[in-house]
PDB file of C-alpha atoms in Angstrom:
ATOM      1  CA  MET A  76     125.024  92.911  69.427  1.00  0.00           C
ATOM      2  CA  ILE A  77     125.018  95.758  71.986  1.00  0.00           C
ATOM      3  CA  PHE A  78     122.056  97.414  70.292  1.00  0.00           C
ATOM      4  CA  SER A  79     120.013  94.219  70.461  1.00  0.00           C
ATOM      5  CA  LEU A  80     120.771  93.791  74.175  1.00  0.00           C
ATOM      6  CA  ARG A  81     119.660  97.361  74.824  1.00  0.00           C
ATOM      7  CA  ALA A  82     116.501  96.785  72.817  1.00  0.00           C
ATOM      8  CA  ILE A  83     115.736  93.643  74.788  1.00  0.00           C
ATOM      9  CA  ALA A  84     116.402  95.428  78.091  1.00  0.00           C
ATOM     10  CA  SER A  85     114.102  98.279  77.042  1.00  0.00           C
ATOM     11  CA  ALA A  86     111.362  95.844  76.091  1.00  0.00           C
ATOM     12  CA  VAL A  87     111.659  94.047  79.428  1.00  0.00           C
ATOM     13  CA  ALA A  88     111.486  97.360  81.276  1.00  0.00           C
ATOM     14  CA  ALA A  89     108.387  98.365  79.311  1.00  0.00           C
ATOM     15  CA  LEU A  90     106.697  95.065  80.142  1.00  0.00           C
ATOM     16  CA  ALA A  91     107.549  95.508  83.804  1.00  0.00           C
ATOM     17  CA  CYS A  92     105.911  98.942  83.774  1.00  0.00           C
ATOM     18  CA  LEU A  93     102.770  97.479  82.233  1.00  0.00           C
ATOM     19  CA  GLN A  94     102.642  94.781  84.893  1.00  0.00           C
ATOM     20  CA  ILE A  95     103.011  97.348  87.684  1.00  0.00           C
ATOM     21  CA  SER A  96     100.291  99.580  86.262  1.00  0.00           C
ATOM     22  CA  SER A  97      97.845  96.684  86.011  1.00  0.00           C
ATOM     23  CA  ALA A  98      98.615  95.681  89.603  1.00  0.00           C
ATOM     24  CA  LEU A  99      97.899  99.221  90.780  1.00  0.00           C
ATOM     25  CA  ALA A 100      94.523  99.139  89.041  1.00  0.00           C
ATOM     26  CA  GLN A 101      93.247  96.561  91.526  1.00  0.00           C
ATOM     27  CA  GLY A 102      91.125  97.799  94.400  1.00  0.00           C
ATOM     28  CA  PHE A 103      93.619  98.094  97.246  1.00  0.00           C
ATOM     29  CA  PRO A 104      93.202  98.348 100.174  1.00  0.00           C
ATOM     30  CA  ILE A 105      89.935  96.493 100.657  1.00  0.00           C
ATOM     31  CA  ALA A 106      87.513  98.711 102.565  1.00  0.00           C
ATOM     32  CA  GLY A 107      87.071  97.712 106.185  1.00  0.00           C
ATOM     33  CA  LYS A 108      90.021  95.302 106.262  1.00  0.00           C
ATOM     34  CA  PRO A 109      93.335  96.219 107.870  1.00  0.00           C
ATOM     35  CA  ILE A 110      96.638  95.628 106.125  1.00  0.00           C
ATOM     36  CA  ARG A 111      98.742  93.000 107.902  1.00  0.00           C
ATOM     37  CA  ILE A 112     102.522  93.063 107.734  1.00  0.00           C
ATOM     38  CA  ILE A 113     103.902  89.726 108.928  1.00  0.00           C
ATOM     39  CA  VAL A 114     107.463  89.849 110.247  1.00  0.00           C
ATOM     40  CA  PRO A 115     108.946  86.346 110.618  1.00  0.00           C
ATOM     41  CA  VAL A 116     111.414  87.340 113.352  1.00  0.00           C
ATOM     42  CA  PRO A 117     111.055  88.195 117.066  1.00  0.00           C
ATOM     43  CA  PRO A 118     110.019  91.736 118.040  1.00  0.00           C
ATOM     44  CA  GLY A 119     112.704  94.317 118.672  1.00  0.00           C
ATOM     45  CA  GLY A 120     115.035  93.434 115.814  1.00  0.00           C
ATOM     46  CA  THR A 121     115.932  95.507 112.793  1.00  0.00           C
ATOM     47  CA  SER A 122     113.277  93.916 110.564  1.00  0.00           C
ATOM     48  CA  ASP A 123     110.591  94.572 113.170  1.00  0.00           C
ATOM     49  CA  ILE A 124     111.630  98.193 113.616  1.00  0.00           C
ATOM     50  CA  HIS A 125     111.604  98.795 109.849  1.00  0.00           C
ATOM     51  CA  ALA A 126     108.187  97.131 109.477  1.00  0.00           C
ATOM     52  CA  ARG A 127     106.721  99.285 112.253  1.00  0.00           C
ATOM     53  CA  HIS A 128     108.179 102.427 110.690  1.00  0.00           C
ATOM     54  CA  VAL A 129     106.659 101.524 107.302  1.00  0.00           C
ATOM     55  CA  ALA A 130     103.319 100.742 108.998  1.00  0.00           C
ATOM     56  CA  SER A 131     103.279 104.110 110.772  1.00  0.00           C
ATOM     57  CA  LYS A 132     103.652 105.920 107.423  1.00  0.00           C
ATOM     58  CA  LEU A 133     101.516 103.562 105.312  1.00  0.00           C
ATOM     59  CA  GLY A 134      98.379 103.657 107.477  1.00  0.00           C
ATOM     60  CA  PRO A 135      97.730 107.407 107.277  1.00  0.00           C
ATOM     61  CA  ALA A 136      98.728 107.523 103.609  1.00  0.00           C
ATOM     62  CA  LEU A 137      96.171 104.863 102.642  1.00  0.00           C
ATOM     63  CA  GLY A 138      93.565 105.792 105.231  1.00  0.00           C
ATOM     64  CA  THR A 139      93.417 102.327 106.791  1.00  0.00           C
ATOM     65  CA  SER A 140      94.898 100.554 109.778  1.00  0.00           C
ATOM     66  CA  VAL A 141      98.137  98.630 109.389  1.00  0.00           C
ATOM     67  CA  ILE A 142      98.973  95.804 111.789  1.00  0.00           C
ATOM     68  CA  VAL A 143     102.484  94.424 112.287  1.00  0.00           C
ATOM     69  CA  GLU A 144     102.442  90.785 113.397  1.00  0.00           C
ATOM     70  CA  ASN A 145     105.581  89.033 114.582  1.00  0.00           C
ATOM     71  CA  LYS A 146     105.588  85.287 113.872  1.00  0.00           C
ATOM     72  CA  PRO A 147     109.054  84.039 114.833  1.00  0.00           C
ATOM     73  CA  GLY A 148     110.228  80.468 114.866  1.00  0.00           C
ATOM     74  CA  ALA A 149     111.356  77.549 112.721  1.00  0.00           C
ATOM     75  CA  SER A 150     113.881  79.669 110.834  1.00  0.00           C
ATOM     76  CA  THR A 151     111.120  82.044 109.597  1.00  0.00           C
ATOM     77  CA  ILE A 152     108.968  79.182 108.256  1.00  0.00           C
ATOM     78  CA  ILE A 153     106.081  79.992 110.629  1.00  0.00           C
ATOM     79  CA  GLY A 154     105.877  83.568 109.360  1.00  0.00           C
ATOM     80  CA  THR A 155     106.261  82.448 105.762  1.00  0.00           C
ATOM     81  CA  MET A 156     103.425  79.942 106.109  1.00  0.00           C
ATOM     82  CA  ALA A 157     101.225  82.659 107.624  1.00  0.00           C
ATOM     83  CA  VAL A 158     101.785  84.753 104.483  1.00  0.00           C
ATOM     84  CA  VAL A 159     101.107  81.780 102.206  1.00  0.00           C
ATOM     85  CA  LYS A 160      97.803  81.037 103.957  1.00  0.00           C
ATOM     86  CA  ALA A 161      96.680  84.685 104.066  1.00  0.00           C
ATOM     87  CA  GLU A 162      93.840  85.962 101.906  1.00  0.00           C
TER      88      GLU A 162
END
């Protein structure tokens, strides 16, 4: 029984690796378009600080601009809906 659980876990891990590699094969970032990080909380909080830190490292690494947008309100629903409606 333990061997079969390990085999199943290994198969799931292998499938996850295949999914990640196919996602990386997509053309990202799109040339000429900035990357937008939407933070669904007010500026100045821990989530905002972490997002800005990630943006400061991500932009130079990918060679594109990264914008952090704060969309607080409605218990993070406004920010969530902005992500849902994004391209």
